[in-house]
mmCIF file with all atom_site columns, C-alpha atoms in Angstrom:
data_model
loop_
_atom_site.group_PDB
_atom_site.id
_atom_site.type_symbol
_atom_site.label_atom_id
_atom_site.label_alt_id
_atom_site.label_comp_id
_atom_site.label_asym_id
_atom_site.label_entity_id
_atom_site.label_seq_id
_atom_site.pdbx_PDB_ins_code
_atom_site.Cartn_x
_atom_site.Cartn_y
_atom_site.Cartn_z
_atom_site.occupancy
_atom_site.B_iso_or_equiv
_atom_site.pdbx_formal_charge
_atom_site.auth_seq_id
_atom_site.auth_comp_id
_atom_site.auth_asym_id
_atom_site.auth_atom_id
_atom_site.pdbx_PDB_model_num
ATOM 1   C CA . MET A 1 1   ? 59.140  -20.934 -19.172 1.00 0.00 ? 17  MET A CA 1
ATOM 2   C CA . SER A 1 2   ? 55.298  -20.619 -20.548 1.00 0.00 ? 18  SER A CA 1
ATOM 3   C CA . ALA A 1 3   ? 55.052  -24.631 -20.812 1.00 0.00 ? 19  ALA A CA 1
ATOM 4   C CA . ARG A 1 4   ? 55.060  -25.467 -16.967 1.00 0.00 ? 20  ARG A CA 1
ATOM 5   C CA . PRO A 1 5   ? 51.397  -22.967 -16.226 1.00 0.00 ? 21  PRO A CA 1
ATOM 6   C CA . LEU A 1 6   ? 50.259  -24.503 -18.968 1.00 0.00 ? 22  LEU A CA 1
ATOM 7   C CA . LEU A 1 7   ? 50.825  -27.858 -18.071 1.00 0.00 ? 23  LEU A CA 1
ATOM 8   C CA . SER A 1 8   ? 49.577  -26.638 -14.545 1.00 0.00 ? 24  SER A CA 1
ATOM 9   C CA . GLY A 1 9   ? 46.493  -25.545 -15.882 1.00 0.00 ? 25  GLY A CA 1
ATOM 10  C CA . SER A 1 10  ? 46.056  -28.426 -18.084 1.00 0.00 ? 26  SER A CA 1
ATOM 11  C CA . ARG A 1 11  ? 46.398  -30.514 -14.752 1.00 0.00 ? 27  ARG A CA 1
ATOM 12  C CA . LEU A 1 12  ? 43.897  -29.167 -11.964 1.00 0.00 ? 28  LEU A CA 1
ATOM 13  C CA . PRO A 1 13  ? 40.453  -29.844 -14.225 1.00 0.00 ? 29  PRO A CA 1
ATOM 14  C CA . ALA A 1 14  ? 42.077  -33.720 -14.006 1.00 0.00 ? 30  ALA A CA 1
ATOM 15  C CA . ALA A 1 15  ? 42.592  -33.777 -10.464 1.00 0.00 ? 31  ALA A CA 1
ATOM 16  C CA . TRP A 1 16  ? 39.385  -32.122 -9.485  1.00 0.00 ? 32  TRP A CA 1
ATOM 17  C CA . ARG A 1 17  ? 37.506  -34.429 -11.795 1.00 0.00 ? 33  ARG A CA 1
ATOM 18  C CA . ARG A 1 18  ? 39.509  -37.273 -9.437  1.00 0.00 ? 34  ARG A CA 1
ATOM 19  C CA . GLN A 1 19  ? 38.632  -36.123 -6.932  1.00 0.00 ? 35  GLN A CA 1
ATOM 20  C CA . ALA A 1 20  ? 34.561  -35.469 -7.562  1.00 0.00 ? 36  ALA A CA 1
ATOM 21  C CA . ASP A 1 21  ? 34.876  -39.499 -8.887  1.00 0.00 ? 37  ASP A CA 1
ATOM 22  C CA . MET A 1 22  ? 36.099  -39.926 -5.418  1.00 0.00 ? 38  MET A CA 1
ATOM 23  C CA . ARG A 1 23  ? 33.868  -38.377 -3.680  1.00 0.00 ? 39  ARG A CA 1
ATOM 24  C CA . LYS A 1 24  ? 31.031  -39.343 -5.408  1.00 0.00 ? 40  LYS A CA 1
ATOM 25  C CA . GLN A 1 25  ? 31.941  -42.830 -4.671  1.00 0.00 ? 41  GLN A CA 1
ATOM 26  C CA . GLN A 1 26  ? 32.431  -42.503 -0.862  1.00 0.00 ? 42  GLN A CA 1
ATOM 27  C CA . ALA A 1 27  ? 28.988  -41.166 -1.384  1.00 0.00 ? 43  ALA A CA 1
ATOM 28  C CA . GLN A 1 28  ? 27.620  -43.805 -2.945  1.00 0.00 ? 44  GLN A CA 1
ATOM 29  C CA . ALA A 1 29  ? 29.243  -46.459 -0.830  1.00 0.00 ? 45  ALA A CA 1
ATOM 30  C CA . TRP A 1 30  ? 28.196  -43.961 2.199   1.00 0.00 ? 46  TRP A CA 1
ATOM 31  C CA . TRP A 1 31  ? 24.553  -44.305 1.159   1.00 0.00 ? 47  TRP A CA 1
ATOM 32  C CA . LYS A 1 32  ? 24.555  -48.388 0.072   1.00 0.00 ? 48  LYS A CA 1
ATOM 33  C CA . GLU A 1 33  ? 25.185  -48.920 3.951   1.00 0.00 ? 49  GLU A CA 1
ATOM 34  C CA . ARG A 1 34  ? 22.672  -46.560 4.855   1.00 0.00 ? 50  ARG A CA 1
ATOM 35  C CA . GLN A 1 35  ? 19.286  -49.680 5.720   1.00 0.00 ? 51  GLN A CA 1
ATOM 36  C CA . PRO A 1 36  ? 16.190  -48.825 3.810   1.00 0.00 ? 52  PRO A CA 1
ATOM 37  C CA . ARG A 1 37  ? 14.498  -47.451 6.484   1.00 0.00 ? 53  ARG A CA 1
ATOM 38  C CA . GLU A 1 38  ? 17.366  -44.805 7.309   1.00 0.00 ? 54  GLU A CA 1
ATOM 39  C CA . ARG A 1 39  ? 17.358  -44.051 3.356   1.00 0.00 ? 55  ARG A CA 1
ATOM 40  C CA . LEU A 1 40  ? 13.720  -42.700 3.588   1.00 0.00 ? 56  LEU A CA 1
ATOM 41  C CA . LEU A 1 41  ? 13.937  -40.769 6.696   1.00 0.00 ? 57  LEU A CA 1
ATOM 42  C CA . LEU A 1 42  ? 17.238  -39.040 4.567   1.00 0.00 ? 58  LEU A CA 1
ATOM 43  C CA . GLN A 1 43  ? 15.161  -38.459 1.869   1.00 0.00 ? 59  GLN A CA 1
ATOM 44  C CA . ALA A 1 44  ? 12.215  -37.191 3.275   1.00 0.00 ? 60  ALA A CA 1
ATOM 45  C CA . GLY A 1 45  ? 14.487  -34.793 5.590   1.00 0.00 ? 61  GLY A CA 1
ATOM 46  C CA . ALA A 1 46  ? 16.154  -33.619 2.038   1.00 0.00 ? 62  ALA A CA 1
ATOM 47  C CA . ALA A 1 47  ? 12.605  -33.050 0.851   1.00 0.00 ? 63  ALA A CA 1
ATOM 48  C CA . MET A 1 48  ? 11.797  -30.864 3.821   1.00 0.00 ? 64  MET A CA 1
ATOM 49  C CA . ALA A 1 49  ? 15.061  -28.725 3.391   1.00 0.00 ? 65  ALA A CA 1
ATOM 50  C CA . ALA A 1 50  ? 14.226  -27.610 0.029   1.00 0.00 ? 66  ALA A CA 1
ATOM 51  C CA . LEU A 1 51  ? 10.970  -27.331 0.343   1.00 0.00 ? 67  LEU A CA 1
ATOM 52  C CA . ALA A 1 52  ? 11.835  -24.804 3.557   1.00 0.00 ? 68  ALA A CA 1
ATOM 53  C CA . LEU A 1 53  ? 14.641  -22.967 0.967   1.00 0.00 ? 69  LEU A CA 1
ATOM 54  C CA . ALA A 1 54  ? 11.713  -22.790 -1.503  1.00 0.00 ? 70  ALA A CA 1
ATOM 55  C CA . TRP A 1 55  ? 9.967   -21.152 1.332   1.00 0.00 ? 71  TRP A CA 1
ATOM 56  C CA . LEU A 1 56  ? 12.486  -18.502 2.566   1.00 0.00 ? 72  LEU A CA 1
ATOM 57  C CA . LEU A 1 57  ? 13.871  -18.136 -1.436  1.00 0.00 ? 73  LEU A CA 1
ATOM 58  C CA . ALA A 1 58  ? 10.966  -17.679 -2.903  1.00 0.00 ? 74  ALA A CA 1
ATOM 59  C CA . LEU A 1 59  ? 7.438   -18.051 -1.587  1.00 0.00 ? 75  LEU A CA 1
ATOM 60  C CA . ARG A 1 60  ? 7.826   -15.868 1.918   1.00 0.00 ? 76  ARG A CA 1
ATOM 61  C CA . PRO A 1 61  ? 9.166   -12.831 0.570   1.00 0.00 ? 77  PRO A CA 1
ATOM 62  C CA . ALA A 1 62  ? 6.195   -12.525 -2.639  1.00 0.00 ? 78  ALA A CA 1
ATOM 63  C CA . LEU A 1 63  ? 3.927   -12.688 0.004   1.00 0.00 ? 79  LEU A CA 1
ATOM 64  C CA . ASP A 1 64  ? 5.092   -10.188 1.880   1.00 0.00 ? 80  ASP A CA 1
ATOM 65  C CA . THR A 1 65  ? 5.637   -7.701  -1.078  1.00 0.00 ? 81  THR A CA 1
ATOM 66  C CA . ILE A 1 66  ? 2.066   -8.411  -1.718  1.00 0.00 ? 82  ILE A CA 1
ATOM 67  C CA . ALA A 1 67  ? 0.957   -7.284  2.299   1.00 0.00 ? 83  ALA A CA 1
ATOM 68  C CA . LYS A 1 68  ? 3.105   -4.386  2.179   1.00 0.00 ? 84  LYS A CA 1
ATOM 69  C CA . SER A 1 69  ? 1.156   -3.700  -1.495  1.00 0.00 ? 85  SER A CA 1
ATOM 70  C CA . ARG A 1 70  ? -2.431  -3.779  0.195   1.00 0.00 ? 86  ARG A CA 1
ATOM 71  C CA . GLU A 1 71  ? -0.916  -2.122  3.376   1.00 0.00 ? 87  GLU A CA 1
ATOM 72  C CA . LEU A 1 72  ? 0.143   0.741   1.261   1.00 0.00 ? 88  LEU A CA 1
ATOM 73  C CA . LEU A 1 73  ? -2.086  1.054   -2.116  1.00 0.00 ? 89  LEU A CA 1
ATOM 74  C CA . PRO A 1 74  ? -5.002  3.424   0.074   1.00 0.00 ? 90  PRO A CA 1
ATOM 75  C CA . ARG A 1 75  ? -2.313  5.246   1.481   1.00 0.00 ? 91  ARG A CA 1
ATOM 76  C CA . LEU A 1 76  ? -0.773  6.239   -1.756  1.00 0.00 ? 92  LEU A CA 1
ATOM 77  C CA . ARG A 1 77  ? -3.838  6.770   -3.362  1.00 0.00 ? 93  ARG A CA 1
ATOM 78  C CA . ALA A 1 78  ? -4.829  9.510   -0.147  1.00 0.00 ? 94  ALA A CA 1
ATOM 79  C CA . ASP A 1 79  ? -1.942  10.689  -0.809  1.00 0.00 ? 95  ASP A CA 1
ATOM 80  C CA . ALA A 1 80  ? -2.734  11.267  -4.168  1.00 0.00 ? 96  ALA A CA 1
ATOM 81  C CA . VAL A 1 81  ? -5.802  12.608  -4.106  1.00 0.00 ? 97  VAL A CA 1
ATOM 82  C CA . GLN A 1 82  ? -5.051  14.922  -1.623  1.00 0.00 ? 98  GLN A CA 1
ATOM 83  C CA . VAL A 1 83  ? -2.324  16.354  -4.060  1.00 0.00 ? 99  VAL A CA 1
ATOM 84  C CA . ASP A 1 84  ? -5.254  16.879  -6.908  1.00 0.00 ? 100 ASP A CA 1
ATOM 85  C CA . ALA A 1 85  ? -7.472  18.699  -4.204  1.00 0.00 ? 101 ALA A CA 1
ATOM 86  C CA . LEU A 1 86  ? -4.011  21.204  -3.629  1.00 0.00 ? 102 LEU A CA 1
ATOM 87  C CA . ILE A 1 87  ? -3.352  21.458  -7.155  1.00 0.00 ? 103 ILE A CA 1
ATOM 88  C CA . ILE A 1 88  ? -7.513  22.011  -7.749  1.00 0.00 ? 104 ILE A CA 1
ATOM 89  C CA . GLU A 1 89  ? -7.613  24.398  -4.730  1.00 0.00 ? 105 GLU A CA 1
ATOM 90  C CA . ALA A 1 90  ? -4.198  26.428  -6.108  1.00 0.00 ? 106 ALA A CA 1
ATOM 91  C CA . ARG A 1 91  ? -5.805  27.056  -9.615  1.00 0.00 ? 107 ARG A CA 1
ATOM 92  C CA . ALA A 1 92  ? -8.880  28.104  -7.939  1.00 0.00 ? 108 ALA A CA 1
ATOM 93  C CA . LEU A 1 93  ? -6.992  30.548  -5.785  1.00 0.00 ? 109 LEU A CA 1
ATOM 94  C CA . GLN A 1 94  ? -4.884  31.716  -8.925  1.00 0.00 ? 110 GLN A CA 1
ATOM 95  C CA . SER A 1 95  ? -8.186  32.526  -10.522 1.00 0.00 ? 111 SER A CA 1
ATOM 96  C CA . GLY A 1 96  ? -9.529  34.753  -7.828  1.00 0.00 ? 112 GLY A CA 1
ATOM 97  C CA . GLN A 1 97  ? -12.767 33.342  -7.280  1.00 0.00 ? 113 GLN A CA 1
ATOM 98  C CA . SER A 1 98  ? -15.341 35.207  -5.428  1.00 0.00 ? 114 SER A CA 1
ATOM 99  C CA . GLY A 1 99  ? -19.022 34.680  -4.064  1.00 0.00 ? 115 GLY A CA 1
ATOM 100 C CA . ALA A 1 100 ? -17.679 32.213  -1.287  1.00 0.00 ? 116 ALA A CA 1
ATOM 101 C CA . ILE A 1 101 ? -20.532 30.845  0.794   1.00 0.00 ? 117 ILE A CA 1
ATOM 102 C CA . GLU A 1 102 ? -20.611 32.322  4.378   1.00 0.00 ? 118 GLU A CA 1
ATOM 103 C CA . PRO A 1 103 ? -19.257 29.708  7.369   1.00 0.00 ? 119 PRO A CA 1
ATOM 104 C CA . ALA A 1 104 ? -22.691 29.020  8.734   1.00 0.00 ? 120 ALA A CA 1
ATOM 105 C CA . GLY A 1 105 ? -23.584 27.865  4.884   1.00 0.00 ? 121 GLY A CA 1
ATOM 106 C CA . LEU A 1 106 ? -20.662 25.564  4.507   1.00 0.00 ? 122 LEU A CA 1
ATOM 107 C CA . SER A 1 107 ? -22.250 22.788  6.583   1.00 0.00 ? 123 SER A CA 1
ATOM 108 C CA . ALA A 1 108 ? -25.704 22.503  4.704   1.00 0.00 ? 124 ALA A CA 1
ATOM 109 C CA . ALA A 1 109 ? -23.261 22.990  1.566   1.00 0.00 ? 125 ALA A CA 1
ATOM 110 C CA . LEU A 1 110 ? -21.038 20.070  2.458   1.00 0.00 ? 126 LEU A CA 1
ATOM 111 C CA . GLN A 1 111 ? -23.827 18.052  2.976   1.00 0.00 ? 127 GLN A CA 1
ATOM 112 C CA . GLY A 1 112 ? -25.513 18.861  -0.707  1.00 0.00 ? 128 GLY A CA 1
ATOM 113 C CA . SER A 1 113 ? -22.192 18.153  -2.459  1.00 0.00 ? 129 SER A CA 1
ATOM 114 C CA . LEU A 1 114 ? -22.196 15.140  -0.883  1.00 0.00 ? 130 LEU A CA 1
ATOM 115 C CA . GLN A 1 115 ? -25.309 13.701  -1.856  1.00 0.00 ? 131 GLN A CA 1
ATOM 116 C CA . ARG A 1 116 ? -24.553 15.249  -5.343  1.00 0.00 ? 132 ARG A CA 1
ATOM 117 C CA . ALA A 1 117 ? -21.131 12.718  -5.380  1.00 0.00 ? 133 ALA A CA 1
ATOM 118 C CA . GLY A 1 118 ? -23.525 9.811   -4.173  1.00 0.00 ? 134 GLY A CA 1
ATOM 119 C CA . LEU A 1 119 ? -21.427 9.440   -0.844  1.00 0.00 ? 135 LEU A CA 1
ATOM 120 C CA . GLY A 1 120 ? -24.788 10.632  1.492   1.00 0.00 ? 136 GLY A CA 1
ATOM 121 C CA . ALA A 1 121 ? -25.369 7.036   2.699   1.00 0.00 ? 137 ALA A CA 1
ATOM 122 C CA . ALA A 1 122 ? -21.832 6.045   3.211   1.00 0.00 ? 138 ALA A CA 1
ATOM 123 C CA . GLY A 1 123 ? -20.464 9.438   4.292   1.00 0.00 ? 139 GLY A CA 1
ATOM 124 C CA . ALA A 1 124 ? -21.569 11.225  8.340   1.00 0.00 ? 140 ALA A CA 1
ATOM 125 C CA . LEU A 1 125 ? -20.664 14.973  8.846   1.00 0.00 ? 141 LEU A CA 1
ATOM 126 C CA . ALA A 1 126 ? -20.180 16.352  12.015  1.00 0.00 ? 142 ALA A CA 1
ATOM 127 C CA . ALA A 1 127 ? -18.985 20.160  12.096  1.00 0.00 ? 143 ALA A CA 1
ATOM 128 C CA . ILE A 1 128 ? -15.982 20.630  14.405  1.00 0.00 ? 144 ILE A CA 1
ATOM 129 C CA . ALA A 1 129 ? -16.705 23.548  17.042  1.00 0.00 ? 145 ALA A CA 1
ATOM 130 C CA . GLU A 1 130 ? -14.395 26.547  17.610  1.00 0.00 ? 146 GLU A CA 1
ATOM 131 C CA . PRO A 1 131 ? -13.734 26.806  21.195  1.00 0.00 ? 147 PRO A CA 1
ATOM 132 C CA . SER A 1 132 ? -14.609 30.741  20.953  1.00 0.00 ? 148 SER A CA 1
ATOM 133 C CA . GLY A 1 133 ? -17.969 29.646  19.831  1.00 0.00 ? 149 GLY A CA 1
ATOM 134 C CA . GLY A 1 134 ? -18.107 31.009  16.575  1.00 0.00 ? 150 GLY A CA 1
ATOM 135 C CA . PRO A 1 135 ? -19.561 29.351  13.284  1.00 0.00 ? 151 PRO A CA 1
ATOM 136 C CA . ALA A 1 136 ? -17.032 25.936  12.596  1.00 0.00 ? 152 ALA A CA 1
ATOM 137 C CA . GLN A 1 137 ? -14.500 26.389  10.602  1.00 0.00 ? 153 GLN A CA 1
ATOM 138 C CA . GLN A 1 138 ? -13.309 22.895  10.259  1.00 0.00 ? 154 GLN A CA 1
ATOM 139 C CA . TRP A 1 139 ? -15.667 19.575  9.102   1.00 0.00 ? 155 TRP A CA 1
ATOM 140 C CA . GLU A 1 140 ? -14.773 15.841  9.626   1.00 0.00 ? 156 GLU A CA 1
ATOM 141 C CA . ILE A 1 141 ? -16.720 13.842  6.822   1.00 0.00 ? 157 ILE A CA 1
ATOM 142 C CA . THR A 1 142 ? -16.515 10.008  7.861   1.00 0.00 ? 158 THR A CA 1
ATOM 143 C CA . LEU A 1 143 ? -16.948 7.579   5.614   1.00 0.00 ? 159 LEU A CA 1
ATOM 144 C CA . GLN A 1 144 ? -17.777 3.706   5.643   1.00 0.00 ? 160 GLN A CA 1
ATOM 145 C CA . ASN A 1 145 ? -17.618 1.377   2.772   1.00 0.00 ? 161 ASN A CA 1
ATOM 146 C CA . ALA A 1 146 ? -18.026 4.271   0.327   1.00 0.00 ? 162 ALA A CA 1
ATOM 147 C CA . ASN A 1 147 ? -17.317 3.853   -3.492  1.00 0.00 ? 163 ASN A CA 1
ATOM 148 C CA . ALA A 1 148 ? -13.461 5.083   -3.572  1.00 0.00 ? 164 ALA A CA 1
ATOM 149 C CA . ALA A 1 149 ? -14.047 6.649   -7.276  1.00 0.00 ? 165 ALA A CA 1
ATOM 150 C CA . ARG A 1 150 ? -16.678 8.864   -5.857  1.00 0.00 ? 166 ARG A CA 1
ATOM 151 C CA . VAL A 1 151 ? -14.924 9.944   -3.317  1.00 0.00 ? 167 VAL A CA 1
ATOM 152 C CA . MET A 1 152 ? -11.564 10.639  -5.008  1.00 0.00 ? 168 MET A CA 1
ATOM 153 C CA . GLU A 1 153 ? -13.469 12.820  -7.223  1.00 0.00 ? 169 GLU A CA 1
ATOM 154 C CA . TRP A 1 154 ? -15.897 14.457  -4.427  1.00 0.00 ? 170 TRP A CA 1
ATOM 155 C CA . LEU A 1 155 ? -12.276 15.294  -3.089  1.00 0.00 ? 171 LEU A CA 1
ATOM 156 C CA . ALA A 1 156 ? -10.888 17.129  -5.983  1.00 0.00 ? 172 ALA A CA 1
ATOM 157 C CA . GLY A 1 157 ? -13.851 19.334  -7.170  1.00 0.00 ? 173 GLY A CA 1
ATOM 158 C CA . LEU A 1 158 ? -13.684 20.212  -2.812  1.00 0.00 ? 174 LEU A CA 1
ATOM 159 C CA . PRO A 1 159 ? -11.954 23.060  -2.811  1.00 0.00 ? 175 PRO A CA 1
ATOM 160 C CA . TYR A 1 160 ? -13.536 24.660  -6.394  1.00 0.00 ? 176 TYR A CA 1
ATOM 161 C CA . LEU A 1 161 ? -16.588 24.266  -5.010  1.00 0.00 ? 177 LEU A CA 1
ATOM 162 C CA . LEU A 1 162 ? -16.700 25.452  -1.672  1.00 0.00 ? 178 LEU A CA 1
ATOM 163 C CA . GLN A 1 163 ? -13.233 26.937  -1.282  1.00 0.00 ? 179 GLN A CA 1
ATOM 164 C CA . LEU A 1 164 ? -12.046 24.207  1.054   1.00 0.00 ? 180 LEU A CA 1
ATOM 165 C CA . GLN A 1 165 ? -8.335  23.066  2.657   1.00 0.00 ? 181 GLN A CA 1
ATOM 166 C CA . THR A 1 166 ? -8.300  19.732  2.668   1.00 0.00 ? 182 THR A CA 1
ATOM 167 C CA . ARG A 1 167 ? -6.625  18.853  6.427   1.00 0.00 ? 183 ARG A CA 1
ATOM 168 C CA . GLU A 1 168 ? -6.726  15.741  6.960   1.00 0.00 ? 184 GLU A CA 1
ATOM 169 C CA . VAL A 1 169 ? -6.915  12.549  4.933   1.00 0.00 ? 185 VAL A CA 1
ATOM 170 C CA . GLU A 1 170 ? -7.297  8.886   6.661   1.00 0.00 ? 186 GLU A CA 1
ATOM 171 C CA . LEU A 1 171 ? -9.151  6.314   4.144   1.00 0.00 ? 187 LEU A CA 1
ATOM 172 C CA . ALA A 1 172 ? -8.102  2.677   3.931   1.00 0.00 ? 188 ALA A CA 1
ATOM 173 C CA . ARG A 1 173 ? -9.892  0.002   1.497   1.00 0.00 ? 189 ARG A CA 1
ATOM 174 C CA . ALA A 1 174 ? -13.173 -0.774  3.442   1.00 0.00 ? 190 ALA A CA 1
ATOM 175 C CA . ASN A 1 175 ? -13.655 -4.194  5.078   1.00 0.00 ? 191 ASN A CA 1
ATOM 176 C CA . ILE A 1 176 ? -16.563 -5.565  5.873   1.00 0.00 ? 192 ILE A CA 1
ATOM 177 C CA . ASP A 1 177 ? -17.478 -9.253  8.214   1.00 0.00 ? 193 ASP A CA 1
ATOM 178 C CA . GLY A 1 178 ? -13.042 -9.698  7.984   1.00 0.00 ? 194 GLY A CA 1
ATOM 179 C CA . ARG A 1 179 ? -13.481 -8.973  4.098   1.00 0.00 ? 195 ARG A CA 1
ATOM 180 C CA . ASP A 1 180 ? -11.648 -6.734  1.853   1.00 0.00 ? 196 ASP A CA 1
ATOM 181 C CA . ARG A 1 181 ? -13.538 -4.674  -0.396  1.00 0.00 ? 197 ARG A CA 1
ATOM 182 C CA . PRO A 1 182 ? -11.984 -3.661  -3.374  1.00 0.00 ? 198 PRO A CA 1
ATOM 183 C CA . GLY A 1 183 ? -12.986 -0.197  -4.786  1.00 0.00 ? 199 GLY A CA 1
ATOM 184 C CA . ASN A 1 184 ? -14.563 0.913   -1.952  1.00 0.00 ? 200 ASN A CA 1
ATOM 185 C CA . VAL A 1 185 ? -13.123 2.826   1.286   1.00 0.00 ? 201 VAL A CA 1
ATOM 186 C CA . SER A 1 186 ? -13.415 3.921   4.951   1.00 0.00 ? 202 SER A CA 1
ATOM 187 C CA . GLY A 1 187 ? -11.973 6.175   7.335   1.00 0.00 ? 203 GLY A CA 1
ATOM 188 C CA . ARG A 1 188 ? -12.455 9.873   7.579   1.00 0.00 ? 204 ARG A CA 1
ATOM 189 C CA . ILE A 1 189 ? -11.472 13.138  5.995   1.00 0.00 ? 205 ILE A CA 1
ATOM 190 C CA . VAL A 1 190 ? -10.557 16.579  7.496   1.00 0.00 ? 206 VAL A CA 1
ATOM 191 C CA . VAL A 1 191 ? -11.390 19.587  6.052   1.00 0.00 ? 207 VAL A CA 1
ATOM 192 C CA . GLN A 1 192 ? -11.499 23.603  6.642   1.00 0.00 ? 208 GLN A CA 1
ATOM 193 C CA . LEU A 1 193 ? -11.783 26.912  5.432   1.00 0.00 ? 209 LEU A CA 1
ATOM 194 C CA . PRO A 1 194 ? -8.306  28.702  4.222   1.00 0.00 ? 210 PRO A CA 1
ATOM 195 C CA . ALA A 1 195 ? -6.948  30.844  7.177   1.00 0.00 ? 211 ALA A CA 1
ATOM 196 C CA . LYS A 1 196 ? -7.713  34.365  7.196   1.00 0.00 ? 212 LYS A CA 1
ATOM 197 C CA . GLY A 1 197 ? -5.337  35.892  4.747   1.00 0.00 ? 213 GLY A CA 1
ATOM 198 C CA . ALA A 1 198 ? -4.157  32.926  2.834   1.00 0.00 ? 214 ALA A CA 1
ATOM 199 C CA . PRO A 1 199 ? -3.075  34.007  -1.092  1.00 0.00 ? 215 PRO A CA 1
#
């Protein structure tokens, strides 16, 4: 009883081989019937189809991934800086620092910290006016083609030095005359005084 499956199993590959040989002969006969011009057009079409497949399956996904990483990397770095700033701020608050600067003097202190960090030329500071007319509680720093490492270092130390909270960070790789400037960033940062009664 077990001999029949073995025989049928051994016949299948031979049948497949015969069928493949027959198809190959049919293809060769069909190819020989084509005129030289037709053969050339068919070869060119096959080459174009192979190139299109290579583009769709290999090159295009790789280029898309590179483009997405170029967009995503500055955002991830900015997020990491904000997290670092929050960690430093939390440590400073846990240690119970005293001697905070008065709100009226914070604009000058912020400008001085930008100068010391080497960001004076690349950064512009603007106080965000309070609706009540009191001293500013928030400041916007606009950066243009600033050294990314200096920005990250300055931003990470800001909560410890001036007891300010980072509210917004929108930084992207600097682009001058249509060219990306690796290692440099442009964008804006908004910092604020901690809310009263905040731990």
